[in-house]
PDB file of C-alpha atoms in Angstrom:
ATOM      1  CA  MET A 554      36.608 -59.296  68.753  1.00  0.00           C
ATOM      2  CA  GLY A 555      35.988 -55.951  69.834  1.00  0.00           C
ATOM      3  CA  GLU A 556      34.179 -52.587  69.534  1.00  0.00           C
ATOM      4  CA  ASN A 557      33.643 -49.084  70.913  1.00  0.00           C
ATOM      5  CA  ALA A 558      31.381 -46.066  70.258  1.00  0.00           C
ATOM      6  CA  GLN A 559      33.194 -45.074  67.274  1.00  0.00           C
ATOM      7  CA  THR A 560      35.692 -47.918  66.333  1.00  0.00           C
ATOM      8  CA  ARG A 561      35.210 -51.104  65.630  1.00  0.00           C
ATOM      9  CA  TRP A 562      37.939 -54.418  65.081  1.00  0.00           C
ATOM     10  CA  TRP A 563      38.229 -57.457  64.295  1.00  0.00           C
ATOM     11  CA  ARG A 564      39.786 -60.588  62.743  1.00  0.00           C
ATOM     12  CA  GLN A 565      39.589 -62.827  59.907  1.00  0.00           C
ATOM     13  CA  ASP A 566      41.776 -65.367  58.114  1.00  0.00           C
ATOM     14  CA  GLY A 567      45.396 -64.250  59.769  1.00  0.00           C
ATOM     15  CA  VAL A 568      43.870 -60.716  59.173  1.00  0.00           C
ATOM     16  CA  GLY A 569      42.285 -57.859  61.997  1.00  0.00           C
ATOM     17  CA  TYR A 570      39.822 -55.369  60.451  1.00  0.00           C
ATOM     18  CA  VAL A 571      39.826 -51.944  62.115  1.00  0.00           C
ATOM     19  CA  VAL A 572      37.047 -49.768  61.060  1.00  0.00           C
ATOM     20  CA  ILE A 573      37.082 -45.609  62.148  1.00  0.00           C
ATOM     21  CA  ASP A 574      33.057 -45.329  62.674  1.00  0.00           C
ATOM     22  CA  ASN A 575      32.812 -40.838  63.784  1.00  0.00           C
ATOM     23  CA  PRO A 576      30.428 -40.297  61.087  1.00  0.00           C
ATOM     24  CA  PRO A 577      30.193 -38.156  58.637  1.00  0.00           C
ATOM     25  CA  MET A 578      33.294 -37.286  58.343  1.00  0.00           C
ATOM     26  CA  ASN A 579      35.265 -40.050  60.290  1.00  0.00           C
ATOM     27  CA  VAL A 580      37.363 -37.188  62.154  1.00  0.00           C
ATOM     28  CA  LEU A 581      40.432 -37.921  65.526  1.00  0.00           C
ATOM     29  CA  SER A 582      39.113 -38.149  68.801  1.00  0.00           C
ATOM     30  CA  ASP A 583      40.178 -39.349  72.263  1.00  0.00           C
ATOM     31  CA  VAL A 584      36.798 -42.519  71.195  1.00  0.00           C
ATOM     32  CA  ASN A 585      38.634 -44.040  67.983  1.00  0.00           C
ATOM     33  CA  ARG A 586      42.335 -42.969  68.751  1.00  0.00           C
ATOM     34  CA  ARG A 587      41.622 -45.541  71.682  1.00  0.00           C
ATOM     35  CA  GLY A 588      40.188 -47.777  69.514  1.00  0.00           C
ATOM     36  CA  MET A 589      42.937 -48.391  67.014  1.00  0.00           C
ATOM     37  CA  LEU A 590      44.958 -48.363  70.167  1.00  0.00           C
ATOM     38  CA  GLU A 591      42.659 -50.877  71.700  1.00  0.00           C
ATOM     39  CA  ALA A 592      42.674 -53.408  68.448  1.00  0.00           C
ATOM     40  CA  LEU A 593      46.464 -52.910  67.806  1.00  0.00           C
ATOM     41  CA  GLY A 594      47.958 -53.982  70.436  1.00  0.00           C
ATOM     42  CA  GLU A 595      45.217 -57.524  71.133  1.00  0.00           C
ATOM     43  CA  PHE A 596      46.221 -58.120  67.168  1.00  0.00           C
ATOM     44  CA  GLN A 597      49.771 -57.463  67.984  1.00  0.00           C
ATOM     45  CA  ARG A 598      49.123 -60.319  71.340  1.00  0.00           C
ATOM     46  CA  ASP A 599      47.262 -62.322  68.736  1.00  0.00           C
ATOM     47  CA  GLY A 600      50.012 -62.529  66.119  1.00  0.00           C
ATOM     48  CA  VAL A 601      47.100 -61.136  63.312  1.00  0.00           C
ATOM     49  CA  ARG A 602      49.804 -61.816  59.816  1.00  0.00           C
ATOM     50  CA  ALA A 603      47.933 -58.159  58.601  1.00  0.00           C
ATOM     51  CA  VAL A 604      46.288 -55.724  59.299  1.00  0.00           C
ATOM     52  CA  VAL A 605      43.386 -53.017  56.936  1.00  0.00           C
ATOM     53  CA  LEU A 606      42.015 -49.627  58.433  1.00  0.00           C
ATOM     54  CA  THR A 607      39.066 -47.884  56.805  1.00  0.00           C
ATOM     55  CA  GLY A 608      36.567 -45.673  57.561  1.00  0.00           C
ATOM     56  CA  ALA A 609      33.168 -46.296  57.644  1.00  0.00           C
ATOM     57  CA  GLY A 610      30.768 -45.511  55.479  1.00  0.00           C
ATOM     58  CA  ASP A 611      31.091 -44.258  52.412  1.00  0.00           C
ATOM     59  CA  ARG A 612      32.112 -40.525  52.467  1.00  0.00           C
ATOM     60  CA  ALA A 613      35.816 -40.616  54.417  1.00  0.00           C
ATOM     61  CA  PHE A 614      38.356 -42.665  55.820  1.00  0.00           C
ATOM     62  CA  CYS A 615      39.232 -39.731  58.138  1.00  0.00           C
ATOM     63  CA  GLY A 616      38.929 -36.377  58.155  1.00  0.00           C
ATOM     64  CA  GLY A 617      41.506 -35.421  60.724  1.00  0.00           C
ATOM     65  CA  ALA A 618      41.617 -33.641  63.791  1.00  0.00           C
ATOM     66  CA  ASP A 619      38.453 -32.230  65.246  1.00  0.00           C
ATOM     67  CA  LEU A 620      38.585 -28.373  65.245  1.00  0.00           C
ATOM     68  CA  LYS A 621      36.243 -27.949  67.638  1.00  0.00           C
ATOM     69  CA  GLU A 622      38.294 -30.705  70.285  1.00  0.00           C
ATOM     70  CA  GLU A 623      41.496 -28.145  68.813  1.00  0.00           C
ATOM     71  CA  GLU A 624      40.352 -25.727  69.328  1.00  0.00           C
ATOM     72  CA  ARG A 625      39.714 -26.022  73.490  1.00  0.00           C
ATOM     73  CA  LEU A 626      43.507 -26.921  73.799  1.00  0.00           C
ATOM     74  CA  THR A 627      46.030 -24.663  75.485  1.00  0.00           C
ATOM     75  CA  PRO A 628      49.904 -24.170  75.486  1.00  0.00           C
ATOM     76  CA  GLU A 629      49.278 -26.879  78.707  1.00  0.00           C
ATOM     77  CA  THR A 630      46.737 -29.635  76.355  1.00  0.00           C
ATOM     78  CA  VAL A 631      48.794 -29.203  72.874  1.00  0.00           C
ATOM     79  CA  GLN A 632      51.859 -31.317  73.990  1.00  0.00           C
ATOM     80  CA  GLN A 633      49.081 -34.085  75.161  1.00  0.00           C
ATOM     81  CA  PHE A 634      47.506 -33.945  72.159  1.00  0.00           C
ATOM     82  CA  LEU A 635      50.211 -34.081  69.362  1.00  0.00           C
ATOM     83  CA  ARG A 636      51.315 -37.177  71.698  1.00  0.00           C
ATOM     84  CA  ARG A 637      48.636 -38.889  71.171  1.00  0.00           C
ATOM     85  CA  GLY A 638      48.115 -38.894  67.684  1.00  0.00           C
ATOM     86  CA  GLN A 639      51.841 -40.424  67.743  1.00  0.00           C
ATOM     87  CA  GLU A 640      50.999 -42.716  69.671  1.00  0.00           C
ATOM     88  CA  VAL A 641      48.416 -44.076  66.933  1.00  0.00           C
ATOM     89  CA  ASN A 642      50.986 -43.536  64.490  1.00  0.00           C
ATOM     90  CA  ARG A 643      53.865 -45.116  66.736  1.00  0.00           C
ATOM     91  CA  THR A 644      52.278 -48.574  66.960  1.00  0.00           C
ATOM     92  CA  ILE A 645      50.967 -49.091  63.176  1.00  0.00           C
ATOM     93  CA  ARG A 646      54.880 -48.051  62.591  1.00  0.00           C
ATOM     94  CA  GLU A 647      55.898 -51.001  65.424  1.00  0.00           C
ATOM     95  CA  LEU A 648      53.324 -53.357  65.033  1.00  0.00           C
ATOM     96  CA  ASP A 649      54.842 -56.473  63.433  1.00  0.00           C
ATOM     97  CA  ALA A 650      52.067 -56.840  60.588  1.00  0.00           C
ATOM     98  CA  PRO A 651      52.190 -54.724  58.343  1.00  0.00           C
ATOM     99  CA  VAL A 652      48.810 -52.614  58.215  1.00  0.00           C
ATOM    100  CA  ILE A 653      47.261 -51.252  54.767  1.00  0.00           C
ATOM    101  CA  ALA A 654      44.922 -47.967  54.987  1.00  0.00           C
ATOM    102  CA  ALA A 655      41.734 -48.433  52.617  1.00  0.00           C
ATOM    103  CA  ILE A 656      41.172 -45.781  51.826  1.00  0.00           C
ATOM    104  CA  ASN A 657      37.592 -45.354  50.334  1.00  0.00           C
ATOM    105  CA  GLY A 658      36.733 -41.640  50.481  1.00  0.00           C
ATOM    106  CA  TRP A 659      38.237 -38.039  52.012  1.00  0.00           C
ATOM    107  CA  THR A 660      41.829 -37.804  53.759  1.00  0.00           C
ATOM    108  CA  MET A 661      42.939 -35.063  55.051  1.00  0.00           C
ATOM    109  CA  GLY A 662      44.903 -33.557  57.522  1.00  0.00           C
ATOM    110  CA  GLY A 663      45.635 -35.574  60.273  1.00  0.00           C
ATOM    111  CA  GLY A 664      43.836 -38.254  58.021  1.00  0.00           C
ATOM    112  CA  LEU A 665      45.902 -38.539  55.962  1.00  0.00           C
ATOM    113  CA  VAL A 666      48.979 -38.449  58.381  1.00  0.00           C
ATOM    114  CA  LEU A 667      46.808 -41.274  59.852  1.00  0.00           C
ATOM    115  CA  ALA A 668      47.017 -42.855  56.165  1.00  0.00           C
ATOM    116  CA  LEU A 669      50.763 -42.260  55.089  1.00  0.00           C
ATOM    117  CA  TRP A 670      52.242 -44.297  58.573  1.00  0.00           C
ATOM    118  CA  CYS A 671      49.939 -47.014  57.056  1.00  0.00           C
ATOM    119  CA  ASP A 672      52.413 -49.106  55.296  1.00  0.00           C
ATOM    120  CA  LEU A 673      51.037 -48.759  52.334  1.00  0.00           C
ATOM    121  CA  ARG A 674      47.697 -47.786  50.847  1.00  0.00           C
ATOM    122  CA  VAL A 675      44.855 -49.189  48.486  1.00  0.00           C
ATOM    123  CA  GLY A 676      41.910 -46.474  47.117  1.00  0.00           C
ATOM    124  CA  SER A 677      39.026 -46.228  46.026  1.00  0.00           C
ATOM    125  CA  THR A 678      37.858 -43.807  43.326  1.00  0.00           C
ATOM    126  CA  ARG A 679      36.746 -42.099  45.371  1.00  0.00           C
ATOM    127  CA  ALA A 680      39.793 -41.611  47.544  1.00  0.00           C
ATOM    128  CA  LYS A 681      40.435 -37.527  47.782  1.00  0.00           C
ATOM    129  CA  LEU A 682      43.843 -36.785  49.802  1.00  0.00           C
ATOM    130  CA  GLY A 683      44.695 -34.055  51.320  1.00  0.00           C
ATOM    131  CA  ALA A 684      47.059 -32.236  52.788  1.00  0.00           C
ATOM    132  CA  VAL A 685      44.952 -29.523  54.442  1.00  0.00           C
ATOM    133  CA  GLY A 686      46.974 -28.069  56.725  1.00  0.00           C
ATOM    134  CA  VAL A 687      48.015 -25.301  55.655  1.00  0.00           C
ATOM    135  CA  LYS A 688      44.364 -24.201  54.466  1.00  0.00           C
ATOM    136  CA  VAL A 689      44.235 -23.769  58.269  1.00  0.00           C
ATOM    137  CA  GLY A 690      46.858 -21.805  59.454  1.00  0.00           C
ATOM    138  CA  LEU A 691      48.213 -25.550  61.114  1.00  0.00           C
ATOM    139  CA  MET A 692      50.651 -27.892  59.708  1.00  0.00           C
ATOM    140  CA  ALA A 693      50.296 -31.680  59.482  1.00  0.00           C
ATOM    141  CA  SER A 694      52.234 -34.746  57.615  1.00  0.00           C
ATOM    142  CA  ASN A 695      55.162 -32.197  55.912  1.00  0.00           C
ATOM    143  CA  VAL A 696      57.772 -34.953  57.190  1.00  0.00           C
ATOM    144  CA  GLN A 697      56.048 -38.579  56.689  1.00  0.00           C
ATOM    145  CA  LEU A 698      54.887 -36.878  52.329  1.00  0.00           C
ATOM    146  CA  ALA A 699      58.400 -35.294  51.799  1.00  0.00           C
ATOM    147  CA  ARG A 700      59.749 -37.594  52.872  1.00  0.00           C
ATOM    148  CA  LEU A 701      57.641 -40.828  50.613  1.00  0.00           C
ATOM    149  CA  VAL A 702      57.284 -38.367  46.868  1.00  0.00           C
ATOM    150  CA  PRO A 703      59.524 -36.415  44.634  1.00  0.00           C
ATOM    151  CA  GLU A 704      59.718 -32.786  46.802  1.00  0.00           C
ATOM    152  CA  ALA A 705      57.718 -30.808  43.479  1.00  0.00           C
ATOM    153  CA  ARG A 706      55.014 -33.118  44.502  1.00  0.00           C
ATOM    154  CA  ALA A 707      55.905 -32.610  48.358  1.00  0.00           C
ATOM    155  CA  ARG A 708      55.984 -28.893  47.850  1.00  0.00           C
ATOM    156  CA  ASP A 709      52.279 -28.921  45.781  1.00  0.00           C
ATOM    157  CA  ALA A 710      49.953 -30.086  47.913  1.00  0.00           C
ATOM    158  CA  LEU A 711      51.491 -29.228  51.324  1.00  0.00           C
ATOM    159  CA  LEU A 712      52.143 -25.553  49.265  1.00  0.00           C
ATOM    160  CA  THR A 713      48.508 -25.702  48.081  1.00  0.00           C
ATOM    161  CA  GLY A 714      46.520 -28.073  50.171  1.00  0.00           C
ATOM    162  CA  ARG A 715      44.442 -28.646  47.559  1.00  0.00           C
ATOM    163  CA  THR A 716      42.611 -32.303  46.963  1.00  0.00           C
ATOM    164  CA  LEU A 717      44.197 -35.128  45.042  1.00  0.00           C
ATOM    165  CA  GLU A 718      42.461 -37.224  43.588  1.00  0.00           C
ATOM    166  CA  ALA A 719      42.492 -41.193  43.480  1.00  0.00           C
ATOM    167  CA  ALA A 720      44.373 -41.693  39.985  1.00  0.00           C
ATOM    168  CA  GLU A 721      46.273 -38.930  40.458  1.00  0.00           C
ATOM    169  CA  ALA A 722      47.150 -40.458  43.947  1.00  0.00           C
ATOM    170  CA  LEU A 723      47.913 -43.719  41.729  1.00  0.00           C
ATOM    171  CA  ALA A 724      49.490 -41.993  39.508  1.00  0.00           C
ATOM    172  CA  TRP A 725      51.948 -40.419  42.490  1.00  0.00           C
ATOM    173  CA  GLY A 726      52.992 -43.568  43.920  1.00  0.00           C
ATOM    174  CA  LEU A 727      50.467 -42.561  47.235  1.00  0.00           C
ATOM    175  CA  LEU A 728      48.590 -45.371  46.671  1.00  0.00           C
ATOM    176  CA  SER A 729      50.006 -48.856  45.402  1.00  0.00           C
ATOM    177  CA  ALA A 730      46.196 -50.101  44.026  1.00  0.00           C
ATOM    178  CA  VAL A 731      43.034 -48.233  42.615  1.00  0.00           C
ATOM    179  CA  VAL A 732      39.650 -50.235  42.390  1.00  0.00           C
ATOM    180  CA  PRO A 733      35.428 -49.612  42.270  1.00  0.00           C
ATOM    181  CA  PRO A 734      33.870 -48.583  46.225  1.00  0.00           C
ATOM    182  CA  GLU A 735      32.047 -51.630  46.327  1.00  0.00           C
ATOM    183  CA  GLU A 736      35.695 -53.958  45.542  1.00  0.00           C
ATOM    184  CA  LEU A 737      37.906 -51.329  47.935  1.00  0.00           C
ATOM    185  CA  LEU A 738      37.564 -53.470  50.892  1.00  0.00           C
ATOM    186  CA  ARG A 739      38.033 -56.793  48.933  1.00  0.00           C
ATOM    187  CA  GLU A 740      41.137 -55.115  47.598  1.00  0.00           C
ATOM    188  CA  ALA A 741      42.471 -54.521  50.372  1.00  0.00           C
ATOM    189  CA  THR A 742      41.468 -58.307  51.848  1.00  0.00           C
ATOM    190  CA  ALA A 743      43.712 -59.625  48.752  1.00  0.00           C
ATOM    191  CA  TRP A 744      46.969 -57.365  50.078  1.00  0.00           C
ATOM    192  CA  ALA A 745      46.161 -58.129  53.457  1.00  0.00           C
ATOM    193  CA  ARG A 746      46.317 -62.186  53.043  1.00  0.00           C
ATOM    194  CA  ARG A 747      49.263 -61.850  49.900  1.00  0.00           C
ATOM    195  CA  ILE A 748      51.682 -60.560  53.104  1.00  0.00           C
ATOM    196  CA  ALA A 749      49.312 -62.579  55.627  1.00  0.00           C
ATOM    197  CA  ALA A 750      50.619 -65.669  53.275  1.00  0.00           C
ATOM    198  CA  ARG A 751      54.025 -64.603  53.866  1.00  0.00           C
ATOM    199  CA  PRO A 752      56.412 -66.182  56.915  1.00  0.00           C
ATOM    200  CA  ALA A 753      55.012 -64.049  59.532  1.00  0.00           C
ATOM    201  CA  ALA A 754      58.667 -63.808  61.364  1.00  0.00           C
ATOM    202  CA  LEU A 755      60.666 -62.767  57.912  1.00  0.00           C
ATOM    203  CA  VAL A 756      57.020 -59.980  57.382  1.00  0.00           C
ATOM    204  CA  ALA A 757      58.350 -58.284  60.648  1.00  0.00           C
ATOM    205  CA  GLU A 758      61.806 -59.059  59.688  1.00  0.00           C
ATOM    206  CA  ALA A 759      61.631 -57.269  56.759  1.00  0.00           C
ATOM    207  CA  LYS A 760      58.916 -53.694  58.318  1.00  0.00           C
ATOM    208  CA  ARG A 761      62.255 -53.627  60.929  1.00  0.00           C
ATOM    209  CA  ALA A 762      64.515 -53.840  58.721  1.00  0.00           C
ATOM    210  CA  LEU A 763      62.396 -50.617  56.119  1.00  0.00           C
ATOM    211  CA  ASN A 764      61.815 -48.774  59.620  1.00  0.00           C
ATOM    212  CA  ARG A 765      65.867 -48.274  61.032  1.00  0.00           C
ATOM    213  CA  ALA A 766      66.683 -47.466  57.464  1.00  0.00           C
ATOM    214  CA  LEU A 767      64.389 -45.732  57.000  1.00  0.00           C
ATOM    215  CA  GLU A 768      64.225 -43.999  59.861  1.00  0.00           C
ATOM    216  CA  PRO A 769      67.835 -44.155  61.834  1.00  0.00           C
ATOM    217  CA  GLU A 770      68.277 -43.285  65.361  1.00  0.00           C
ATOM    218  CA  PRO A 771      68.196 -39.921  65.657  1.00  0.00           C
ATOM    219  CA  GLY A 772      71.720 -38.642  65.260  1.00  0.00           C
ATOM    220  CA  ALA A 773      72.447 -42.078  63.480  1.00  0.00           C
TER     221      ALA A 773
ATOM    222  CA  MET B 436      69.422 -36.490  32.970  1.00  0.00           C
ATOM    223  CA  LEU B 437      72.127 -34.908  34.131  1.00  0.00           C
ATOM    224  CA  LEU B 438      75.391 -37.042  32.112  1.00  0.00           C
ATOM    225  CA  THR B 439      72.670 -37.773  29.106  1.00  0.00           C
ATOM    226  CA  GLY B 440      71.608 -33.566  29.218  1.00  0.00           C
ATOM    227  CA  ARG B 441      69.046 -35.084  27.120  1.00  0.00           C
ATOM    228  CA  THR B 442      65.350 -33.002  25.683  1.00  0.00           C
ATOM    229  CA  PHE B 443      62.878 -34.715  28.334  1.00  0.00           C
ATOM    230  CA  ASP B 444      58.886 -33.337  27.507  1.00  0.00           C
ATOM    231  CA  ALA B 445      55.928 -33.011  29.788  1.00  0.00           C
ATOM    232  CA  ALA B 446      55.104 -36.010  29.682  1.00  0.00           C
ATOM    233  CA  GLU B 447      57.765 -37.488  31.147  1.00  0.00           C
ATOM    234  CA  ALA B 448      58.243 -34.147  33.842  1.00  0.00           C
ATOM    235  CA  LEU B 449      54.694 -35.535  34.935  1.00  0.00           C
ATOM    236  CA  ARG B 450      55.942 -39.127  36.046  1.00  0.00           C
ATOM    237  CA  LEU B 451      58.836 -38.698  36.978  1.00  0.00           C
ATOM    238  CA  GLY B 452      57.297 -35.801  38.934  1.00  0.00           C
ATOM    239  CA  VAL B 453      59.604 -32.349  38.200  1.00  0.00           C
ATOM    240  CA  VAL B 454      56.572 -30.856  37.620  1.00  0.00           C
ATOM    241  CA  THR B 455      53.320 -31.799  39.033  1.00  0.00           C
ATOM    242  CA  ARG B 456      50.890 -30.353  36.440  1.00  0.00           C
ATOM    243  CA  VAL B 457      50.434 -30.351  32.517  1.00  0.00           C
ATOM    244  CA  VAL B 458      47.912 -27.927  31.021  1.00  0.00           C
ATOM    245  CA  PRO B 459      46.940 -26.842  27.141  1.00  0.00           C
ATOM    246  CA  ALA B 460      50.132 -23.874  26.388  1.00  0.00           C
ATOM    247  CA  ALA B 461      47.720 -21.973  25.890  1.00  0.00           C
ATOM    248  CA  ARG B 462      46.411 -22.172  28.889  1.00  0.00           C
ATOM    249  CA  LEU B 463      50.189 -21.631  31.298  1.00  0.00           C
ATOM    250  CA  ASP B 464      49.758 -18.213  31.518  1.00  0.00           C
ATOM    251  CA  ASP B 465      46.018 -18.613  33.727  1.00  0.00           C
ATOM    252  CA  GLU B 466      46.759 -21.833  35.452  1.00  0.00           C
ATOM    253  CA  ALA B 467      50.133 -20.900  36.717  1.00  0.00           C
ATOM    254  CA  ARG B 468      48.152 -17.790  37.866  1.00  0.00           C
ATOM    255  CA  ALA B 469      46.153 -19.062  40.201  1.00  0.00           C
ATOM    256  CA  ALA B 470      48.573 -21.543  41.664  1.00  0.00           C
ATOM    257  CA  ALA B 471      49.543 -18.552  43.008  1.00  0.00           C
ATOM    258  CA  GLU B 472      46.607 -16.933  43.937  1.00  0.00           C
ATOM    259  CA  LEU B 473      45.613 -20.249  45.947  1.00  0.00           C
ATOM    260  CA  ILE B 474      48.699 -20.262  47.497  1.00  0.00           C
ATOM    261  CA  ALA B 475      48.667 -16.423  48.553  1.00  0.00           C
ATOM    262  CA  ALA B 476      45.163 -17.522  50.219  1.00  0.00           C
ATOM    263  CA  ARG B 477      46.810 -19.723  52.838  1.00  0.00           C
ATOM    264  CA  PRO B 478      47.718 -18.703  55.918  1.00  0.00           C
ATOM    265  CA  PRO B 479      51.356 -16.491  55.805  1.00  0.00           C
ATOM    266  CA  LEU B 480      52.525 -18.073  58.743  1.00  0.00           C
ATOM    267  CA  ALA B 481      51.675 -21.965  57.530  1.00  0.00           C
ATOM    268  CA  VAL B 482      53.348 -21.288  54.039  1.00  0.00           C
ATOM    269  CA  ARG B 483      56.709 -20.079  55.562  1.00  0.00           C
ATOM    270  CA  ALA B 484      56.394 -22.870  57.921  1.00  0.00           C
ATOM    271  CA  ALA B 485      56.009 -25.953  55.254  1.00  0.00           C
ATOM    272  CA  ARG B 486      58.428 -24.130  53.079  1.00  0.00           C
ATOM    273  CA  ARG B 487      60.836 -24.221  55.394  1.00  0.00           C
ATOM    274  CA  ALA B 488      60.354 -27.883  56.612  1.00  0.00           C
ATOM    275  CA  ILE B 489      60.209 -29.304  53.755  1.00  0.00           C
ATOM    276  CA  ALA B 490      63.579 -27.156  53.146  1.00  0.00           C
ATOM    277  CA  ARG B 491      64.672 -29.240  56.004  1.00  0.00           C
ATOM    278  CA  VAL B 492      63.428 -32.719  55.699  1.00  0.00           C
ATOM    279  CA  ARG B 493      66.006 -34.365  54.115  1.00  0.00           C
ATOM    280  CA  ASP B 494      68.625 -32.637  56.608  1.00  0.00           C
ATOM    281  CA  LEU B 495      67.323 -34.060  59.785  1.00  0.00           C
ATOM    282  CA  ALA B 496      67.173 -37.067  60.775  1.00  0.00           C
ATOM    283  CA  PRO B 497      63.521 -38.393  60.473  1.00  0.00           C
ATOM    284  CA  ALA B 498      62.856 -37.679  64.051  1.00  0.00           C
ATOM    285  CA  GLU B 499      63.794 -34.186  64.790  1.00  0.00           C
ATOM    286  CA  ALA B 500      62.478 -33.867  61.349  1.00  0.00           C
ATOM    287  CA  LEU B 501      58.664 -35.015  63.438  1.00  0.00           C
ATOM    288  CA  ALA B 502      59.953 -32.952  66.232  1.00  0.00           C
ATOM    289  CA  GLU B 503      60.305 -29.761  64.123  1.00  0.00           C
ATOM    290  CA  GLU B 504      57.371 -30.392  62.178  1.00  0.00           C
ATOM    291  CA  HIS B 505      55.375 -30.125  66.519  1.00  0.00           C
ATOM    292  CA  GLU B 506      57.472 -27.417  67.319  1.00  0.00           C
ATOM    293  CA  HIS B 507      55.772 -25.689  64.077  1.00  0.00           C
ATOM    294  CA  VAL B 508      52.374 -27.075  64.578  1.00  0.00           C
ATOM    295  CA  ARG B 509      52.575 -25.606  68.644  1.00  0.00           C
ATOM    296  CA  ARG B 510      53.100 -22.790  67.955  1.00  0.00           C
ATOM    297  CA  LEU B 511      50.883 -22.309  64.218  1.00  0.00           C
ATOM    298  CA  LEU B 512      48.489 -22.910  67.054  1.00  0.00           C
ATOM    299  CA  ARG B 513      48.489 -20.576  68.719  1.00  0.00           C
ATOM    300  CA  SER B 514      48.675 -17.633  65.492  1.00  0.00           C
ATOM    301  CA  ARG B 515      45.334 -15.730  64.889  1.00  0.00           C
ATOM    302  CA  ASP B 516      45.087 -16.769  60.777  1.00  0.00           C
ATOM    303  CA  HIS B 517      45.111 -20.424  62.860  1.00  0.00           C
ATOM    304  CA  GLN B 518      42.703 -19.400  65.745  1.00  0.00           C
ATOM    305  CA  ALA B 519      40.522 -17.236  61.932  1.00  0.00           C
ATOM    306  CA  ALA B 520      40.164 -20.581  60.207  1.00  0.00           C
ATOM    307  CA  VAL B 521      39.103 -21.977  63.214  1.00  0.00           C
ATOM    308  CA  ALA B 522      36.340 -19.827  63.656  1.00  0.00           C
ATOM    309  CA  ALA B 523      35.566 -19.567  59.903  1.00  0.00           C
ATOM    310  CA  SER B 524      34.580 -22.752  59.824  1.00  0.00           C
ATOM    311  CA  VAL B 525      32.634 -23.455  62.593  1.00  0.00           C
ATOM    312  CA  ALA B 526      31.094 -20.515  61.251  1.00  0.00           C
ATOM    313  CA  ARG B 527      31.401 -21.708  57.328  1.00  0.00           C
ATOM    314  CA  ARG B 528      32.298 -18.431  56.178  1.00  0.00           C
ATOM    315  CA  ALA B 529      35.442 -17.137  54.444  1.00  0.00           C
ATOM    316  CA  PRO B 530      38.212 -16.933  56.962  1.00  0.00           C
ATOM    317  CA  VAL B 531      41.019 -13.964  56.813  1.00  0.00           C
ATOM    318  CA  PHE B 532      44.270 -13.855  57.607  1.00  0.00           C
ATOM    319  CA  THR B 533      46.210 -11.605  58.435  1.00  0.00           C
ATOM    320  CA  GLY B 534      50.205 -13.355  58.831  1.00  0.00           C
ATOM    321  CA  GLU B 535      49.068 -12.959  62.424  1.00  0.00           C
TER     322      GLU B 535
END
């Protein structure tokens, strides 16, 4: 259990919960990235069986990078900016416990990247996904999206930057389930408990095997 | 599909992800134009980079594809269009993109 100014985390019945709490849009920052890393590190040490990641409030899961923070980037700090984002994604991917994103609202840009690195996603009817990088002259989630959905869908989402509502995201397979907002945490917890009930070592090995199958070493 | 050569209708094409939206026949031209205009309104460098990156994803190991994506991001962060988008977003107005 812990918290910092923009992140809260706790454990209950073998399931770890992490909440990004940076209103109104839960945009990414150094503070909540550090919070997520600390929470996930703690869960790994404590042998948590499954993790639920969500955004505070009912408006956004994660609105992505903070354009104001990003405006101050220089060629020297860009590298670090990209690396910090990657560190959270890699930690999610390498955690023994599967991570379930509970998508409670807007999920855009770097927020979509974060959601797509999770092992699976469940959404509320308020979930809205957008690969919005193209709208601001950038690129994000190209690789993840192009691998997760058929190419025509990846091209549609990435080139228009349009919003995918919960029903469409479900049809595309980006969400595994969609429930009313007030049931989202219960639904995500049910998925987490289902995973937590399996033998932990087998789940961890299955996750590692999936990671390897989907992401062979460079050159392999 | 390739081996049977059978017909698949709009609903099946949508379900399979071959097409991403289905609209009434009378609306087709308007909807297609609207989609084209939406993409045309985006910063050209970012659209071009996205198309190139998507085309490469399946040919590269994921780590290499990600490294290329970051290469694109570094370049795009320096583009005028990105800076115009940030400025417009902060000022809450519509951005004007020049393709630079």
